[in-house]
Amino acid sequence: TQLLEQSPQFLSIQEGENLTVYCNSSSVFSSLQWYRQEPGEGPVLLVTVVTGGEVKKLKRLTFQFGDARKDSSLHITAAQPGDTGLYLCAGYETGANNLFFGTGTRLTVIP
Amino acid sequence: DAGITQSPRHKVTETGTPVTLRCHQTENHRYMYWYRQDPGHGLRLIHYSYGVKDTDKGEVSDGYSVSRSKTEDFLLTLESATSSQTSVYFCAISASNLPHSEQYFGPGTRLTVT
């Protein structure tokens, strides 16, 4: 059983479109992180959200942590080909010291 | 970029042979981790270390052992490789194990067990 489920698993869109990626769990997390991974490389941290209901923006990327701290979303506005990659959510379950990763969403932005 | 290197970057080995993967950091971070990445599973923690000679098991530790004799090096050993251990292995480091701490990842090692 996967602790963190991401949807969709694959997403292919045209440049300029908007998209949302979801990260869901039945567990409560003390924090959630979003990483981006490019082929042949390790994941790189984009953002950490800590407070339920928190919204963080990173240029065209908007991250939200659910009020109950069980889910998170990543919204990309006006996607660009440079946004192509594997997006991973990861969280520290409340009381745990290890990071659990979601299943990942592979995004392709077509020029 | 965090100073993390992994070696080898690619390896093909036969079932039943021992394999050791190396992770080297230049950041002097206390915490080091080994993950494996497989399609449909994301990254899963194998073992981690919270100091020299201090290690603990992760989610998928069966068939793997680790050692950390120096702050900068964390070794992952497959005592007798099996085909189910074909995967991409990532090392990560962190200055802290607090819930908000960032992990920095190495470039990965692609291991194929035939």
mmCIF file of C-alpha atoms in Angstrom:
data_model
loop_
_atom_site.group_PDB
_atom_site.id
_atom_site.type_symbol
_atom_site.label_atom_id
_atom_site.label_comp_id
_atom_site.label_asym_id
_atom_site.label_seq_id
_atom_site.Cartn_x
_atom_site.Cartn_y
_atom_site.Cartn_z
ATOM 1 C CA THR A 1 0.000 0.000 0.000
ATOM 2 C CA GLN A 2 1.389 3.364 -1.071
ATOM 3 C CA LEU A 3 1.269 6.000 1.643
ATOM 4 C CA LEU A 4 1.092 8.867 -0.836
ATOM 5 C CA GLU A 5 -0.871 8.545 -4.064
ATOM 6 C CA GLN A 6 -0.315 10.991 -6.887
ATOM 7 C CA SER A 7 -2.615 11.686 -9.818
ATOM 8 C CA PRO A 8 -2.485 11.709 -12.672
ATOM 9 C CA GLN A 9 0.406 9.307 -13.209
ATOM 10 C CA PHE A 10 1.108 10.725 -16.680
ATOM 11 C CA LEU A 11 0.168 14.106 -18.138
ATOM 12 C CA SER A 12 0.875 15.428 -21.612
ATOM 13 C CA ILE A 13 -0.215 18.986 -22.414
ATOM 14 C CA GLN A 14 0.421 21.768 -24.882
ATOM 15 C CA GLU A 15 2.614 24.737 -24.045
ATOM 16 C CA GLY A 16 0.568 27.503 -22.443
ATOM 17 C CA GLU A 17 -2.001 25.249 -20.802
ATOM 18 C CA ASN A 18 -2.635 25.062 -17.070
ATOM 19 C CA LEU A 19 -2.472 21.850 -15.036
ATOM 20 C CA THR A 20 -2.904 20.521 -11.523
ATOM 21 C CA VAL A 21 -1.214 17.521 -9.933
ATOM 22 C CA TYR A 22 -2.610 15.942 -6.793
ATOM 23 C CA CYS A 23 -0.983 14.158 -3.858
ATOM 24 C CA ASN A 24 -3.339 12.332 -1.495
ATOM 25 C CA SER A 25 -3.081 10.210 1.625
ATOM 26 C CA SER A 26 -5.196 8.910 4.477
ATOM 27 C CA SER A 27 -2.405 9.825 6.890
ATOM 28 C CA VAL A 28 -1.610 13.174 8.465
ATOM 29 C CA PHE A 29 1.735 14.745 7.608
ATOM 30 C CA SER A 30 3.738 17.254 9.586
ATOM 31 C CA SER A 31 5.011 18.638 6.296
ATOM 32 C CA LEU A 32 4.871 17.909 2.600
ATOM 33 C CA GLN A 33 7.529 18.557 0.012
ATOM 34 C CA TRP A 34 7.455 18.689 -3.769
ATOM 35 C CA TYR A 35 10.474 17.581 -5.792
ATOM 36 C CA ARG A 36 11.150 17.710 -9.516
ATOM 37 C CA GLN A 37 13.321 15.106 -11.201
ATOM 38 C CA GLU A 38 14.817 15.220 -14.690
ATOM 39 C CA PRO A 39 16.012 12.122 -16.581
ATOM 40 C CA GLY A 40 19.341 10.798 -15.317
ATOM 41 C CA GLU A 41 19.348 13.033 -12.264
ATOM 42 C CA GLY A 42 18.218 12.933 -8.668
ATOM 43 C CA PRO A 43 15.148 14.794 -7.377
ATOM 44 C CA VAL A 44 15.512 18.481 -6.518
ATOM 45 C CA LEU A 45 13.377 20.153 -3.860
ATOM 46 C CA LEU A 46 10.901 22.777 -5.105
ATOM 47 C CA VAL A 47 9.018 23.663 -1.930
ATOM 48 C CA THR A 48 8.088 22.576 1.590
ATOM 49 C CA VAL A 49 4.615 23.264 3.032
ATOM 50 C CA VAL A 50 4.098 22.968 6.753
ATOM 51 C CA THR A 51 0.812 24.538 7.869
ATOM 52 C CA GLY A 52 -2.618 23.181 6.951
ATOM 53 C CA GLY A 53 -4.151 25.403 4.257
ATOM 54 C CA GLU A 54 -0.784 26.922 3.387
ATOM 55 C CA VAL A 55 -0.273 28.205 -0.151
ATOM 56 C CA LYS A 56 3.167 28.867 -1.598
ATOM 57 C CA LYS A 57 4.009 30.297 -4.988
ATOM 58 C CA LEU A 58 7.176 29.761 -6.967
ATOM 59 C CA LYS A 59 6.886 31.809 -10.178
ATOM 60 C CA ARG A 60 4.237 29.943 -12.223
ATOM 61 C CA LEU A 61 3.948 27.087 -9.711
ATOM 62 C CA THR A 62 1.415 27.220 -6.859
ATOM 63 C CA PHE A 63 1.560 24.656 -4.054
ATOM 64 C CA GLN A 64 -1.210 24.066 -1.529
ATOM 65 C CA PHE A 65 -1.296 21.961 1.625
ATOM 66 C CA GLY A 66 -4.720 20.624 2.567
ATOM 67 C CA ASP A 67 -6.434 21.949 5.677
ATOM 68 C CA ALA A 68 -6.250 18.516 7.325
ATOM 69 C CA ARG A 69 -2.606 18.066 6.223
ATOM 70 C CA LYS A 70 -3.457 14.851 4.358
ATOM 71 C CA ASP A 71 -3.132 16.123 0.805
ATOM 72 C CA SER A 72 -1.412 18.653 -1.412
ATOM 73 C CA SER A 73 -1.669 20.013 -4.918
ATOM 74 C CA LEU A 74 0.680 21.573 -7.427
ATOM 75 C CA HIS A 75 -0.769 23.940 -10.020
ATOM 76 C CA ILE A 76 1.268 25.130 -12.987
ATOM 77 C CA THR A 77 0.080 28.149 -14.945
ATOM 78 C CA ALA A 78 0.983 28.543 -18.610
ATOM 79 C CA ALA A 79 3.163 25.444 -18.759
ATOM 80 C CA GLN A 80 6.425 25.626 -20.686
ATOM 81 C CA PRO A 81 8.568 22.846 -22.185
ATOM 82 C CA GLY A 82 11.101 23.464 -19.411
ATOM 83 C CA ASP A 83 8.500 22.251 -16.908
ATOM 84 C CA THR A 84 8.762 18.738 -18.356
ATOM 85 C CA GLY A 85 9.854 16.222 -15.741
ATOM 86 C CA LEU A 86 8.801 13.866 -12.975
ATOM 87 C CA TYR A 87 7.076 15.609 -10.059
ATOM 88 C CA LEU A 88 7.228 13.850 -6.710
ATOM 89 C CA CYS A 89 5.460 14.710 -3.503
ATOM 90 C CA ALA A 90 7.036 13.537 -0.267
ATOM 91 C CA GLY A 91 6.019 13.857 3.327
ATOM 92 C CA TYR A 92 7.040 13.317 6.883
ATOM 93 C CA GLU A 93 4.214 11.402 8.534
ATOM 94 C CA THR A 94 3.361 12.898 11.916
ATOM 95 C CA GLY A 95 5.707 11.441 14.524
ATOM 96 C CA ALA A 96 8.017 9.847 11.960
ATOM 97 C CA ASN A 97 11.501 10.917 10.969
ATOM 98 C CA ASN A 98 11.629 9.361 7.511
ATOM 99 C CA LEU A 99 10.488 10.902 4.253
ATOM 100 C CA PHE A 100 7.880 8.954 2.257
ATOM 101 C CA PHE A 101 7.601 9.606 -1.456
ATOM 102 C CA GLY A 102 4.567 9.544 -3.695
ATOM 103 C CA THR A 103 4.309 7.524 -6.871
ATOM 104 C CA GLY A 104 5.135 10.499 -9.090
ATOM 105 C CA THR A 105 3.521 12.389 -11.977
ATOM 106 C CA ARG A 106 5.381 12.437 -15.263
ATOM 107 C CA LEU A 107 4.648 15.714 -17.054
ATOM 108 C CA THR A 108 5.387 16.374 -20.713
ATOM 109 C CA VAL A 109 4.832 19.864 -22.117
ATOM 110 C CA ILE A 110 4.702 19.891 -25.903
ATOM 111 C CA PRO A 111 5.988 23.031 -27.648
ATOM 112 C CA ASP B 1 24.784 21.929 -6.111
ATOM 113 C CA ALA B 2 25.241 19.722 -3.070
ATOM 114 C CA GLY B 3 28.496 17.790 -3.264
ATOM 115 C CA ILE B 4 27.203 14.252 -3.620
ATOM 116 C CA THR B 5 28.705 11.674 -5.916
ATOM 117 C CA GLN B 6 27.714 8.073 -6.480
ATOM 118 C CA SER B 7 29.797 5.299 -7.933
ATOM 119 C CA PRO B 8 29.480 3.448 -10.135
ATOM 120 C CA ARG B 9 26.846 5.280 -12.195
ATOM 121 C CA HIS B 10 25.923 2.108 -14.096
ATOM 122 C CA LYS B 11 26.493 -1.536 -13.290
ATOM 123 C CA VAL B 12 25.409 -4.835 -14.752
ATOM 124 C CA THR B 13 25.933 -7.884 -12.580
ATOM 125 C CA GLU B 14 24.825 -11.478 -12.412
ATOM 126 C CA THR B 15 22.392 -13.015 -9.963
ATOM 127 C CA GLY B 16 24.125 -14.210 -6.804
ATOM 128 C CA THR B 17 27.114 -11.872 -6.965
ATOM 129 C CA PRO B 18 27.855 -9.275 -4.279
ATOM 130 C CA VAL B 19 27.575 -5.611 -5.240
ATOM 131 C CA THR B 20 28.654 -2.486 -3.364
ATOM 132 C CA LEU B 21 27.482 1.003 -4.251
ATOM 133 C CA ARG B 22 29.260 4.049 -2.869
ATOM 134 C CA CYS B 23 27.937 7.451 -1.903
ATOM 135 C CA HIS B 24 30.406 10.244 -1.149
ATOM 136 C CA GLN B 25 29.538 13.706 0.184
ATOM 137 C CA THR B 26 31.631 16.807 0.729
ATOM 138 C CA GLU B 27 28.997 18.690 2.772
ATOM 139 C CA ASN B 28 29.757 17.110 6.163
ATOM 140 C CA HIS B 29 26.038 16.401 6.646
ATOM 141 C CA ARG B 30 25.114 14.065 9.454
ATOM 142 C CA TYR B 31 22.287 12.166 7.765
ATOM 143 C CA MET B 32 22.679 9.962 4.717
ATOM 144 C CA TYR B 33 20.072 7.806 2.979
ATOM 145 C CA TRP B 34 19.824 5.118 0.352
ATOM 146 C CA TYR B 35 16.672 4.913 -1.770
ATOM 147 C CA ARG B 36 15.625 2.785 -4.695
ATOM 148 C CA GLN B 37 13.374 4.089 -7.449
ATOM 149 C CA ASP B 38 11.098 1.797 -9.424
ATOM 150 C CA PRO B 39 8.220 2.579 -11.797
ATOM 151 C CA GLY B 40 4.928 2.889 -9.954
ATOM 152 C CA HIS B 41 6.590 3.028 -6.526
ATOM 153 C CA GLY B 42 8.345 6.373 -6.372
ATOM 154 C CA LEU B 43 11.391 6.359 -4.122
ATOM 155 C CA ARG B 44 11.531 3.914 -1.238
ATOM 156 C CA LEU B 45 13.942 4.132 1.670
ATOM 157 C CA ILE B 46 16.338 1.192 2.053
ATOM 158 C CA HIS B 47 18.595 2.236 4.935
ATOM 159 C CA TYR B 48 19.746 5.462 6.481
ATOM 160 C CA SER B 49 22.538 6.690 8.720
ATOM 161 C CA TYR B 50 22.436 9.303 11.449
ATOM 162 C CA GLY B 51 26.153 9.323 12.127
ATOM 163 C CA VAL B 52 29.362 7.346 11.773
ATOM 164 C CA LYS B 53 28.592 3.694 12.485
ATOM 165 C CA ASP B 54 24.950 4.601 13.268
ATOM 166 C CA THR B 55 22.493 3.129 10.795
ATOM 167 C CA ASP B 56 18.893 1.962 10.719
ATOM 168 C CA LYS B 57 16.531 0.131 8.407
ATOM 169 C CA GLY B 58 14.072 1.734 6.075
ATOM 170 C CA GLU B 59 10.971 0.504 4.310
ATOM 171 C CA VAL B 60 12.644 -2.035 1.984
ATOM 172 C CA SER B 61 15.811 -3.178 3.758
ATOM 173 C CA ASP B 62 15.664 -6.953 3.127
ATOM 174 C CA GLY B 63 18.654 -8.129 1.063
ATOM 175 C CA TYR B 64 20.655 -4.941 1.698
ATOM 176 C CA SER B 65 23.263 -3.903 4.243
ATOM 177 C CA VAL B 66 25.022 -0.584 4.786
ATOM 178 C CA SER B 67 28.125 0.759 6.440
ATOM 179 C CA ARG B 68 29.363 4.201 7.358
ATOM 180 C CA SER B 69 32.921 4.313 8.678
ATOM 181 C CA LYS B 70 33.486 7.975 7.782
ATOM 182 C CA THR B 71 31.146 10.969 7.731
ATOM 183 C CA GLU B 72 31.604 11.407 4.004
ATOM 184 C CA ASP B 73 31.010 7.844 2.810
ATOM 185 C CA PHE B 74 27.924 5.630 2.952
ATOM 186 C CA LEU B 75 28.111 2.202 1.330
ATOM 187 C CA LEU B 76 25.196 0.043 0.216
ATOM 188 C CA THR B 77 25.886 -3.677 -0.235
ATOM 189 C CA LEU B 78 23.790 -6.302 -1.925
ATOM 190 C CA GLU B 79 25.208 -9.493 -0.443
ATOM 191 C CA SER B 80 23.792 -11.718 -3.185
ATOM 192 C CA ALA B 81 22.112 -9.743 -5.937
ATOM 193 C CA THR B 82 18.721 -10.852 -7.249
ATOM 194 C CA SER B 83 16.780 -9.737 -10.320
ATOM 195 C CA SER B 84 14.260 -7.981 -8.060
ATOM 196 C CA GLN B 85 17.059 -5.637 -7.032
ATOM 197 C CA THR B 86 17.361 -4.254 -10.553
ATOM 198 C CA SER B 87 16.604 -0.587 -9.967
ATOM 199 C CA VAL B 88 17.961 2.928 -9.854
ATOM 200 C CA TYR B 89 19.584 3.661 -6.506
ATOM 201 C CA PHE B 90 19.804 7.175 -5.099
ATOM 202 C CA CYS B 91 21.830 8.438 -2.204
ATOM 203 C CA ALA B 92 20.638 11.511 -0.325
ATOM 204 C CA ILE B 93 22.040 13.671 2.443
ATOM 205 C CA SER B 94 20.494 16.000 4.961
ATOM 206 C CA ALA B 95 21.815 18.298 7.634
ATOM 207 C CA SER B 96 18.891 17.439 9.901
ATOM 208 C CA ASN B 97 16.140 14.848 10.294
ATOM 209 C CA LEU B 98 13.569 17.419 11.337
ATOM 210 C CA PRO B 99 10.283 17.144 9.401
ATOM 211 C CA HIS B 100 10.962 20.233 7.286
ATOM 212 C CA SER B 101 14.501 19.396 6.344
ATOM 213 C CA GLU B 102 15.549 19.218 2.721
ATOM 214 C CA GLN B 103 17.234 16.162 1.302
ATOM 215 C CA TYR B 104 19.834 16.579 -1.426
ATOM 216 C CA PHE B 105 20.122 13.735 -3.888
ATOM 217 C CA GLY B 106 23.001 12.281 -5.818
ATOM 218 C CA PRO B 107 22.816 11.496 -9.554
ATOM 219 C CA GLY B 108 21.849 7.847 -9.049
ATOM 220 C CA THR B 109 23.274 4.419 -9.918
ATOM 221 C CA ARG B 110 21.474 2.259 -12.430
ATOM 222 C CA LEU B 111 21.910 -1.388 -11.428
ATOM 223 C CA THR B 112 20.869 -4.287 -13.636
ATOM 224 C CA VAL B 113 20.940 -7.822 -12.249
ATOM 225 C CA THR B 114 20.796 -10.462 -14.989
#
